mmCIF file of C-alpha atoms and ligand atoms in Angstrom:
data_model
loop_
_atom_site.group_PDB
_atom_site.id
_atom_site.type_symbol
_atom_site.label_atom_id
_atom_site.label_comp_id
_atom_site.label_asym_id
_atom_site.label_seq_id
_atom_site.Cartn_x
_atom_site.Cartn_y
_atom_site.Cartn_z
ATOM 1 C CA MET A 1 169.570 -91.887 81.676
ATOM 2 C CA ALA A 2 166.179 -90.269 82.249
ATOM 3 C CA ILE A 3 165.772 -88.600 85.625
ATOM 4 C CA GLU A 4 162.442 -89.659 87.134
ATOM 5 C CA LYS A 5 162.904 -89.667 90.895
ATOM 6 C CA VAL A 6 164.686 -86.856 92.708
ATOM 7 C CA GLY A 7 165.868 -86.899 96.318
ATOM 8 C CA VAL A 8 166.554 -83.680 98.203
ATOM 9 C CA VAL A 9 168.466 -83.781 101.483
ATOM 10 C CA GLY A 10 167.612 -80.863 103.746
ATOM 11 C CA CYS A 11 164.205 -79.154 103.915
ATOM 12 C CA GLY A 12 165.337 -75.723 105.094
ATOM 13 C CA LEU A 13 164.924 -72.577 103.002
ATOM 14 C CA MET A 14 166.939 -73.878 100.032
ATOM 15 C CA GLY A 15 166.026 -77.587 100.249
ATOM 16 C CA ALA A 16 162.300 -76.855 100.493
ATOM 17 C CA GLY A 17 162.532 -74.526 97.489
ATOM 18 C CA ILE A 18 164.423 -77.136 95.458
ATOM 19 C CA ALA A 19 161.905 -79.852 96.414
ATOM 20 C CA GLN A 20 159.046 -77.542 95.406
ATOM 21 C CA VAL A 21 160.427 -76.726 91.940
ATOM 22 C CA SER A 22 161.366 -80.377 91.367
ATOM 23 C CA ALA A 23 157.823 -81.611 92.149
ATOM 24 C CA ALA A 24 156.346 -78.718 90.153
ATOM 25 C CA ALA A 25 158.451 -79.751 87.137
ATOM 26 C CA GLY A 26 156.893 -83.236 87.225
ATOM 27 C CA PHE A 27 159.574 -85.210 89.060
ATOM 28 C CA SER A 28 158.639 -87.654 91.780
ATOM 29 C CA THR A 29 160.407 -85.968 94.708
ATOM 30 C CA ILE A 30 161.360 -87.135 98.172
ATOM 31 C CA VAL A 31 162.801 -84.684 100.677
ATOM 32 C CA ARG A 32 164.631 -85.743 103.805
ATOM 33 C CA GLU A 33 165.076 -83.758 107.022
ATOM 34 C CA VAL A 34 166.739 -84.951 110.234
ATOM 35 C CA GLY A 35 163.653 -84.728 112.485
ATOM 36 C CA PRO A 36 159.855 -84.573 112.122
ATOM 37 C CA GLU A 37 159.542 -80.976 113.344
ATOM 38 C CA LEU A 38 161.960 -79.523 110.800
ATOM 39 C CA LEU A 39 160.419 -81.675 108.064
ATOM 40 C CA ASP A 40 156.924 -80.509 108.965
ATOM 41 C CA LYS A 41 158.056 -76.867 108.954
ATOM 42 C CA GLY A 42 159.631 -77.251 105.504
ATOM 43 C CA ILE A 43 156.661 -79.076 103.956
ATOM 44 C CA LYS A 44 154.197 -76.554 105.451
ATOM 45 C CA GLY A 45 156.246 -73.762 103.833
ATOM 46 C CA ILE A 46 155.956 -75.483 100.442
ATOM 47 C CA GLU A 47 152.194 -75.941 100.902
ATOM 48 C CA LYS A 48 151.867 -72.244 101.787
ATOM 49 C CA ASN A 49 153.811 -71.254 98.662
ATOM 50 C CA LEU A 50 151.605 -73.483 96.484
ATOM 51 C CA ALA A 51 148.437 -72.078 98.085
ATOM 52 C CA ARG A 52 149.685 -68.546 97.325
ATOM 53 C CA LEU A 53 150.205 -69.511 93.668
ATOM 54 C CA VAL A 54 146.591 -70.772 93.517
ATOM 55 C CA GLU A 55 145.323 -67.532 95.127
ATOM 56 C CA LYS A 56 147.188 -65.511 92.497
ATOM 57 C CA GLY A 57 145.784 -67.718 89.717
ATOM 58 C CA THR A 58 149.275 -68.854 88.647
ATOM 59 C CA ILE A 59 148.311 -72.523 89.074
ATOM 60 C CA THR A 60 144.968 -74.311 89.506
ATOM 61 C CA ASP A 61 143.879 -76.079 92.655
ATOM 62 C CA VAL A 62 144.132 -79.372 90.712
ATOM 63 C CA ALA A 63 147.735 -78.606 89.713
ATOM 64 C CA LYS A 64 148.548 -77.787 93.337
ATOM 65 C CA GLY A 65 147.212 -81.212 94.355
ATOM 66 C CA GLU A 66 149.297 -82.891 91.642
ATOM 67 C CA VAL A 67 152.497 -81.137 92.757
ATOM 68 C CA ARG A 68 151.815 -82.034 96.393
ATOM 69 C CA GLY A 69 151.091 -85.625 95.323
ATOM 70 C CA ARG A 70 154.541 -85.905 93.728
ATOM 71 C CA LEU A 71 156.225 -84.730 96.929
ATOM 72 C CA ARG A 72 156.971 -86.939 99.908
ATOM 73 C CA GLY A 73 158.822 -86.137 103.118
ATOM 74 C CA THR A 74 160.942 -88.530 105.149
ATOM 75 C CA THR A 75 163.375 -88.545 108.044
ATOM 76 C CA VAL A 76 164.957 -91.813 106.876
ATOM 77 C CA ILE A 77 167.969 -91.380 104.600
ATOM 78 C CA GLU A 78 167.607 -94.948 103.248
ATOM 79 C CA ASP A 79 164.317 -93.855 101.622
ATOM 80 C CA LEU A 80 166.443 -92.091 98.991
ATOM 81 C CA LYS A 81 167.908 -95.376 97.768
ATOM 82 C CA ASP A 82 165.962 -95.529 94.496
ATOM 83 C CA CYS A 83 166.514 -91.915 93.403
ATOM 84 C CA ASP A 84 168.083 -91.128 90.012
ATOM 85 C CA LEU A 85 169.424 -87.852 91.367
ATOM 86 C CA VAL A 86 170.065 -86.698 94.934
ATOM 87 C CA ILE A 87 170.531 -82.979 95.626
ATOM 88 C CA GLU A 88 172.124 -82.043 98.941
ATOM 89 C CA ALA A 89 171.042 -78.810 100.643
ATOM 90 C CA ILE A 90 172.132 -79.236 104.272
ATOM 91 C CA ILE A 91 174.215 -77.038 106.566
ATOM 92 C CA GLU A 92 177.174 -75.368 104.813
ATOM 93 C CA GLN A 93 179.884 -77.365 106.580
ATOM 94 C CA LEU A 94 182.393 -79.550 104.783
ATOM 95 C CA PRO A 95 182.560 -82.480 107.278
ATOM 96 C CA ALA A 96 178.743 -82.728 107.498
ATOM 97 C CA LYS A 97 178.399 -82.706 103.708
ATOM 98 C CA ARG A 98 181.213 -85.220 103.166
ATOM 99 C CA ASP A 99 179.683 -87.565 105.779
ATOM 100 C CA LEU A 100 176.305 -87.321 104.097
ATOM 101 C CA PHE A 101 177.714 -88.075 100.626
ATOM 102 C CA ALA A 102 179.700 -91.036 101.965
ATOM 103 C CA THR A 103 176.445 -92.410 103.432
ATOM 104 C CA LEU A 104 174.499 -91.762 100.217
ATOM 105 C CA ASP A 105 177.270 -93.479 98.260
ATOM 106 C CA ARG A 106 176.663 -96.662 100.269
ATOM 107 C CA ILE A 107 172.861 -96.451 99.989
ATOM 108 C CA CYS A 108 172.304 -95.449 96.363
ATOM 109 C CA PRO A 109 172.974 -97.570 93.276
ATOM 110 C CA GLU A 110 175.892 -96.708 90.968
ATOM 111 C CA LYS A 111 173.628 -94.934 88.453
ATOM 112 C CA THR A 112 172.484 -92.262 90.939
ATOM 113 C CA ILE A 113 173.854 -88.801 90.239
ATOM 114 C CA PHE A 114 174.833 -86.668 93.243
ATOM 115 C CA ALA A 115 174.621 -82.878 93.362
ATOM 116 C CA SER A 116 175.434 -80.305 96.021
ATOM 117 C CA ASN A 117 173.762 -76.917 96.421
ATOM 118 C CA THR A 118 176.847 -75.548 98.183
ATOM 119 C CA SER A 119 177.514 -71.870 97.528
ATOM 120 C CA SER A 120 181.189 -71.826 98.381
ATOM 121 C CA LEU A 121 182.681 -75.238 99.145
ATOM 122 C CA THR A 122 184.735 -77.021 96.510
ATOM 123 C CA ILE A 123 182.653 -79.569 94.596
ATOM 124 C CA THR A 124 185.766 -81.686 93.980
ATOM 125 C CA GLU A 125 186.312 -82.044 97.731
ATOM 126 C CA LEU A 126 182.703 -83.190 98.220
ATOM 127 C CA ALA A 127 182.864 -85.581 95.249
ATOM 128 C CA THR A 128 185.909 -87.357 96.684
ATOM 129 C CA ALA A 129 183.852 -88.449 99.704
ATOM 130 C CA THR A 130 182.216 -90.864 97.233
ATOM 131 C CA LYS A 131 183.389 -93.501 94.781
ATOM 132 C CA ARG A 132 181.539 -91.728 91.950
ATOM 133 C CA PRO A 133 183.209 -88.351 91.323
ATOM 134 C CA GLN A 134 182.334 -88.780 87.633
ATOM 135 C CA ARG A 135 178.626 -88.666 88.582
ATOM 136 C CA PHE A 136 178.939 -85.616 90.831
ATOM 137 C CA VAL A 137 178.071 -81.961 90.088
ATOM 138 C CA GLY A 138 177.175 -78.716 91.792
ATOM 139 C CA LEU A 139 173.606 -77.415 91.382
ATOM 140 C CA HIS A 140 173.641 -73.971 92.953
ATOM 141 C CA PHE A 141 170.189 -72.424 93.362
ATOM 142 C CA PHE A 142 169.270 -68.916 94.537
ATOM 143 C CA ASN A 143 166.975 -67.698 97.283
ATOM 144 C CA PRO A 144 163.961 -67.656 96.934
ATOM 145 C CA VAL A 145 164.344 -70.782 94.784
ATOM 146 C CA PRO A 146 160.824 -70.805 93.284
ATOM 147 C CA VAL A 147 161.300 -67.197 92.100
ATOM 148 C CA MET A 148 164.941 -66.897 91.044
ATOM 149 C CA LYS A 149 165.409 -67.994 87.454
ATOM 150 C CA LEU A 150 168.994 -69.221 87.662
ATOM 151 C CA VAL A 151 170.803 -72.419 88.519
ATOM 152 C CA GLU A 152 174.573 -72.723 88.242
ATOM 153 C CA VAL A 153 175.550 -76.197 87.057
ATOM 154 C CA VAL A 154 179.081 -76.854 88.224
ATOM 155 C CA ARG A 155 181.475 -79.429 86.803
ATOM 156 C CA THR A 156 184.733 -80.650 88.263
ATOM 157 C CA ILE A 157 187.642 -82.030 86.270
ATOM 158 C CA ALA A 158 186.258 -85.502 87.070
ATOM 159 C CA THR A 159 182.617 -84.930 86.033
ATOM 160 C CA ASP A 160 181.523 -87.118 83.120
ATOM 161 C CA ALA A 161 180.501 -84.948 80.123
ATOM 162 C CA THR A 162 177.225 -86.862 79.586
ATOM 163 C CA VAL A 163 176.253 -86.553 83.255
ATOM 164 C CA TYR A 164 177.030 -82.846 83.097
ATOM 165 C CA ASP A 165 174.850 -82.288 80.004
ATOM 166 C CA GLU A 166 172.080 -84.255 81.713
ATOM 167 C CA MET A 167 172.264 -81.941 84.727
ATOM 168 C CA VAL A 168 172.148 -78.849 82.505
ATOM 169 C CA ALA A 169 169.013 -80.353 80.884
ATOM 170 C CA PHE A 170 167.577 -81.089 84.357
ATOM 171 C CA GLY A 171 168.106 -77.443 85.449
ATOM 172 C CA THR A 172 166.305 -76.308 82.281
ATOM 173 C CA LYS A 173 163.409 -78.705 83.007
ATOM 174 C CA LEU A 174 163.036 -77.004 86.395
ATOM 175 C CA GLY A 175 162.260 -73.813 84.463
ATOM 176 C CA LYS A 176 165.615 -72.238 85.268
ATOM 177 C CA THR A 177 168.280 -70.805 83.020
ATOM 178 C CA ALA A 178 171.111 -73.254 83.624
ATOM 179 C CA VAL A 179 174.542 -71.667 83.342
ATOM 180 C CA ARG A 180 177.692 -73.763 83.071
ATOM 181 C CA ALA A 181 180.405 -73.034 85.620
ATOM 182 C CA ASN A 182 183.690 -74.656 86.530
ATOM 183 C CA ASP A 183 184.502 -75.691 90.092
ATOM 184 C CA SER A 184 186.127 -72.413 91.074
ATOM 185 C CA THR A 185 185.284 -71.197 94.591
ATOM 186 C CA GLY A 186 182.102 -69.092 94.492
ATOM 187 C CA PHE A 187 181.389 -70.191 90.892
ATOM 188 C CA ILE A 188 180.116 -67.261 88.783
ATOM 189 C CA VAL A 189 177.528 -65.491 90.949
ATOM 190 C CA ASN A 190 179.317 -65.368 94.293
ATOM 191 C CA ARG A 191 182.611 -64.518 92.564
ATOM 192 C CA LEU A 192 180.935 -61.279 91.478
ATOM 193 C CA LEU A 193 178.284 -60.806 94.188
ATOM 194 C CA VAL A 194 180.399 -61.289 97.331
ATOM 195 C CA PRO A 195 182.979 -58.514 96.599
ATOM 196 C CA TYR A 196 180.062 -56.185 95.737
ATOM 197 C CA LEU A 197 178.281 -56.911 99.046
ATOM 198 C CA LEU A 198 181.509 -56.557 101.036
ATOM 199 C CA ASP A 199 182.255 -53.257 99.265
ATOM 200 C CA ALA A 200 178.841 -51.957 100.297
ATOM 201 C CA ILE A 201 179.786 -52.637 103.952
ATOM 202 C CA ARG A 202 183.152 -50.920 103.407
ATOM 203 C CA ALA A 203 181.364 -47.895 101.922
ATOM 204 C CA LEU A 204 179.190 -47.765 105.047
ATOM 205 C CA GLU A 205 182.222 -48.161 107.339
ATOM 206 C CA GLU A 206 184.003 -45.334 105.527
ATOM 207 C CA GLY A 207 180.996 -43.021 105.819
ATOM 208 C CA VAL A 208 180.391 -42.743 102.078
ATOM 209 C CA GLY A 209 176.645 -42.854 102.696
ATOM 210 C CA SER A 210 173.972 -44.023 105.117
ATOM 211 C CA ILE A 211 172.415 -47.508 105.056
ATOM 212 C CA GLU A 212 169.298 -46.226 103.259
ATOM 213 C CA ASP A 213 171.275 -44.083 100.823
ATOM 214 C CA ILE A 214 173.632 -46.939 99.859
ATOM 215 C CA ASP A 215 170.634 -49.233 99.321
ATOM 216 C CA ASN A 216 168.599 -46.662 97.392
ATOM 217 C CA SER A 217 171.608 -45.865 95.215
ATOM 218 C CA MET A 218 171.942 -49.390 93.877
ATOM 219 C CA LYS A 219 168.188 -50.029 93.807
ATOM 220 C CA LEU A 220 167.175 -46.880 92.001
ATOM 221 C CA GLY A 221 170.433 -46.021 90.243
ATOM 222 C CA CYS A 222 171.154 -49.481 88.878
ATOM 223 C CA GLY A 223 167.752 -51.199 88.942
ATOM 224 C CA TYR A 224 168.694 -53.910 91.437
ATOM 225 C CA PRO A 225 165.611 -55.424 93.137
ATOM 226 C CA MET A 226 167.194 -54.920 96.580
ATOM 227 C CA GLY A 227 169.978 -52.653 97.795
ATOM 228 C CA PRO A 228 173.167 -54.470 98.904
ATOM 229 C CA LEU A 229 172.630 -54.041 102.658
ATOM 230 C CA THR A 230 169.024 -55.260 102.379
ATOM 231 C CA LEU A 231 170.291 -58.200 100.321
ATOM 232 C CA LEU A 232 172.925 -58.947 102.986
ATOM 233 C CA ASP A 233 170.164 -59.102 105.599
ATOM 234 C CA PHE A 234 168.141 -61.334 103.258
ATOM 235 C CA VAL A 235 171.011 -63.776 102.530
ATOM 236 C CA GLY A 236 172.197 -63.730 106.166
ATOM 237 C CA LEU A 237 175.275 -61.957 107.519
ATOM 238 C CA ASP A 238 176.621 -65.197 109.012
ATOM 239 C CA THR A 239 176.268 -66.921 105.639
ATOM 240 C CA THR A 240 178.024 -64.077 103.805
ATOM 241 C CA TYR A 241 180.793 -63.983 106.430
ATOM 242 C CA TYR A 242 181.312 -67.725 106.066
ATOM 243 C CA ILE A 243 181.407 -67.551 102.247
ATOM 244 C CA SER A 244 183.825 -64.605 102.317
ATOM 245 C CA GLN A 245 186.194 -66.531 104.606
ATOM 246 C CA ILE A 246 186.256 -69.503 102.244
ATOM 247 C CA MET A 247 186.779 -67.241 99.222
ATOM 248 C CA PHE A 248 189.524 -65.255 100.969
ATOM 249 C CA ASP A 249 191.210 -68.468 102.004
ATOM 250 C CA GLU A 250 191.144 -69.664 98.384
ATOM 251 C CA PHE A 251 192.181 -66.483 96.538
ATOM 252 C CA LYS A 252 194.010 -64.444 99.248
ATOM 253 C CA GLU A 253 192.605 -61.261 97.732
ATOM 254 C CA ARG A 254 191.378 -58.252 99.757
ATOM 255 C CA ARG A 255 188.158 -58.032 97.777
ATOM 256 C CA PHE A 256 187.005 -61.266 99.438
ATOM 257 C CA ALA A 257 188.108 -60.268 102.969
ATOM 258 C CA ALA A 258 185.317 -59.682 105.493
ATOM 259 C CA PRO A 259 185.162 -56.040 106.663
ATOM 260 C CA PRO A 260 185.506 -55.645 110.474
ATOM 261 C CA LEU A 261 181.913 -54.409 110.778
ATOM 262 C CA LEU A 262 180.574 -57.638 109.229
ATOM 263 C CA LYS A 263 182.588 -59.745 111.673
ATOM 264 C CA ARG A 264 181.353 -57.725 114.633
ATOM 265 C CA MET A 265 177.712 -57.882 113.558
ATOM 266 C CA VAL A 266 177.988 -61.675 113.218
ATOM 267 C CA LEU A 267 179.683 -61.925 116.636
ATOM 268 C CA ALA A 268 176.775 -59.906 118.086
ATOM 269 C CA GLY A 269 174.281 -62.268 116.464
ATOM 270 C CA TRP A 270 172.902 -59.549 114.172
ATOM 271 C CA ASN A 271 172.644 -61.976 111.308
ATOM 272 C CA GLY A 272 169.982 -60.201 109.282
ATOM 273 C CA ARG A 273 166.295 -60.744 108.660
ATOM 274 C CA LYS A 274 166.141 -64.247 110.187
ATOM 275 C CA ALA A 275 167.679 -62.895 113.449
ATOM 276 C CA GLY A 276 165.309 -59.907 113.595
ATOM 277 C CA ARG A 277 168.166 -57.450 113.070
ATOM 278 C CA GLY A 278 171.074 -56.852 110.760
ATOM 279 C CA PHE A 279 171.614 -53.581 108.918
ATOM 280 C CA TYR A 280 167.893 -53.095 109.529
ATOM 281 C CA ASP A 281 165.698 -53.791 112.564
ATOM 282 C CA TYR A 282 162.828 -56.133 111.644
ATOM 283 C CA SER A 283 160.712 -55.681 114.808
ATOM 284 C CA ASP A 284 157.965 -54.844 112.298
ATOM 285 C CA PRO A 285 158.912 -57.105 109.348
ATOM 286 C CA GLN A 286 156.736 -55.013 107.006
ATOM 287 C CA LYS A 287 158.621 -51.831 107.908
ATOM 288 C CA PRO A 288 162.347 -52.476 108.486
ATOM 289 C CA VAL A 289 164.153 -49.561 110.130
ATOM 290 C CA ALA A 290 167.833 -48.848 109.405
ATOM 291 C CA GLN A 291 170.027 -49.422 112.472
ATOM 292 C CA LYS A 292 172.266 -46.792 114.000
ATOM 293 C CA LEU A 293 175.671 -48.478 113.645
HETATM 294 N N1 3HC B 1 158.983 -67.879 98.030
HETATM 295 C C1 3HC B 1 158.196 -67.916 96.930
HETATM 296 N N2 3HC B 1 157.815 -66.803 96.259
HETATM 297 C C2 3HC B 1 158.231 -65.618 96.738
HETATM 298 C C3 3HC B 1 159.053 -65.501 97.878
HETATM 299 C C4 3HC B 1 159.417 -66.704 98.536
HETATM 300 N N3 3HC B 1 160.214 -66.689 99.611
HETATM 301 N N4 3HC B 1 159.309 -64.193 98.098
HETATM 302 C C5 3HC B 1 158.685 -63.501 97.116
HETATM 303 N N5 3HC B 1 158.033 -64.362 96.297
HETATM 304 C C6 3HC B 1 157.267 -64.010 95.090
HETATM 305 C C7 3HC B 1 156.048 -63.175 95.401
HETATM 306 O O1 3HC B 1 154.938 -64.005 95.703
HETATM 307 C C8 3HC B 1 155.849 -62.394 94.111
HETATM 308 O O2 3HC B 1 155.230 -63.204 93.122
HETATM 309 P P1 3HC B 1 154.278 -62.531 91.970
HETATM 310 O O3 3HC B 1 155.132 -61.563 91.209
HETATM 311 O O4 3HC B 1 153.857 -63.714 91.138
HETATM 312 O O5 3HC B 1 153.174 -61.880 92.715
HETATM 313 C C9 3HC B 1 157.281 -62.159 93.617
HETATM 314 O O6 3HC B 1 158.092 -63.151 94.266
HETATM 315 C C10 3HC B 1 157.763 -60.782 93.981
HETATM 316 O O7 3HC B 1 157.643 -60.644 95.396
HETATM 317 P P2 3HC B 1 157.213 -59.295 96.143
HETATM 318 O O8 3HC B 1 156.317 -58.485 95.239
HETATM 319 O O9 3HC B 1 156.702 -59.644 97.494
HETATM 320 O O10 3HC B 1 158.558 -58.528 96.446
HETATM 321 P P3 3HC B 1 159.687 -58.083 95.453
HETATM 322 O O11 3HC B 1 159.152 -57.613 94.151
HETATM 323 O O12 3HC B 1 160.550 -57.187 96.263
HETATM 324 O O13 3HC B 1 160.481 -59.432 95.160
HETATM 325 C C11 3HC B 1 162.344 -60.787 95.617
HETATM 326 C C12 3HC B 1 161.058 -60.169 96.185
HETATM 327 C C13 3HC B 1 161.995 -61.779 94.509
HETATM 328 C C14 3HC B 1 163.008 -61.514 96.772
HETATM 329 C C15 3HC B 1 163.226 -59.631 95.021
HETATM 330 O O14 3HC B 1 163.371 -58.613 95.964
HETATM 331 C C16 3HC B 1 164.600 -60.091 94.596
HETATM 332 O O15 3HC B 1 164.770 -60.633 93.515
HETATM 333 N N6 3HC B 1 165.623 -59.831 95.463
HETATM 334 C C17 3HC B 1 166.995 -60.261 95.203
HETATM 335 C C18 3HC B 1 167.128 -61.696 95.632
HETATM 336 C C19 3HC B 1 168.502 -62.233 95.346
HETATM 337 O O16 3HC B 1 169.405 -61.553 94.887
HETATM 338 N N7 3HC B 1 168.658 -63.534 95.629
HETATM 339 C C20 3HC B 1 169.912 -64.187 95.466
HETATM 340 C C21 3HC B 1 170.637 -64.147 96.755
HETATM 341 S S1 3HC B 1 172.239 -64.865 96.612
HETATM 342 C C22 3HC B 1 171.985 -66.502 96.847
HETATM 343 O O17 3HC B 1 170.902 -66.976 97.115
HETATM 344 C C23 3HC B 1 173.182 -67.356 96.673
HETATM 345 C C24 3HC B 1 173.842 -67.738 97.940
HETATM 346 O O18 3HC B 1 174.919 -68.582 97.634
HETATM 347 C C25 3HC B 1 174.340 -66.582 98.751
#
């Protein structure tokens, strides 16, 4: 089956990014948000990104218009009824995602493939909210979606092999390197990334080094684009805490357990860049200052 029309549910950071790369890759794309304000915010973000690409000379003004022309926003879930593929990128909560997929299952024809951008929930558990687990995969993108070159394509034991290959081909058409992963909690990236990020917090807790020195060590010593504590602020401390709890619950291994400092920072609302403070203070977003913790 050729994918022509793509639906994206959720126009937050991840959903907007997915909608942008889908429209840019030539797919007719419809993105749904719950209310007009959130939808407007998401679409404006995409338009800003496209305008920046024109300014840099990466795309022409004509191409920008074509991408925008392939993208439509809606607040009505039924508008996704004629999509060949629907990608879910809503809040990372199992009941909300299962409810959404049950609704989509009623609205969309049998041929429609469903995908979730979840970073930590079990794809199998989402797929069983529908009557089409054989047409259900994980498509896990990375923030910022237009920049990061990877998508994890996740299969469950029930995923049809042809559907899976089609989704790998779809990820490649988006300009990403599509890696194949099984439905193991955290897939490949978070299986490796989460213990690393948590270890950076443990190193800080144990006084191995300061916030800046831990970050500079991994940035300059290992060539990572961001140090781990900066990356934690970028991903969100609440998000990382949530993922670590799910991974710990699954594997019962200390490497996935949230360090006390992470829990306390989340309780205090210091959730990182989006909250204005995490390991760094973002009062001046151009010049983050390491916190005294
Ligand atoms: N949207 C679109 N483009 C963006 C962007 C955004 N939000 N942020 C940066 N860019 C673009 C810039 O325009 C620039 O493009 P250019 O090279 O064509 O001029 C390019 O990205 C580089 O940006 P900057 O020069 O401003 O800054 P950096 O060189 O520091 O790059 C970064 C920024 C790409 C975010 C880089 O620091 C990076 O790769 N950081 C690591 C990000 C990462 O690890 N993400 C994965 C997080 S884990 C995850 O998402 C999974 C989840 O399950 C937890």
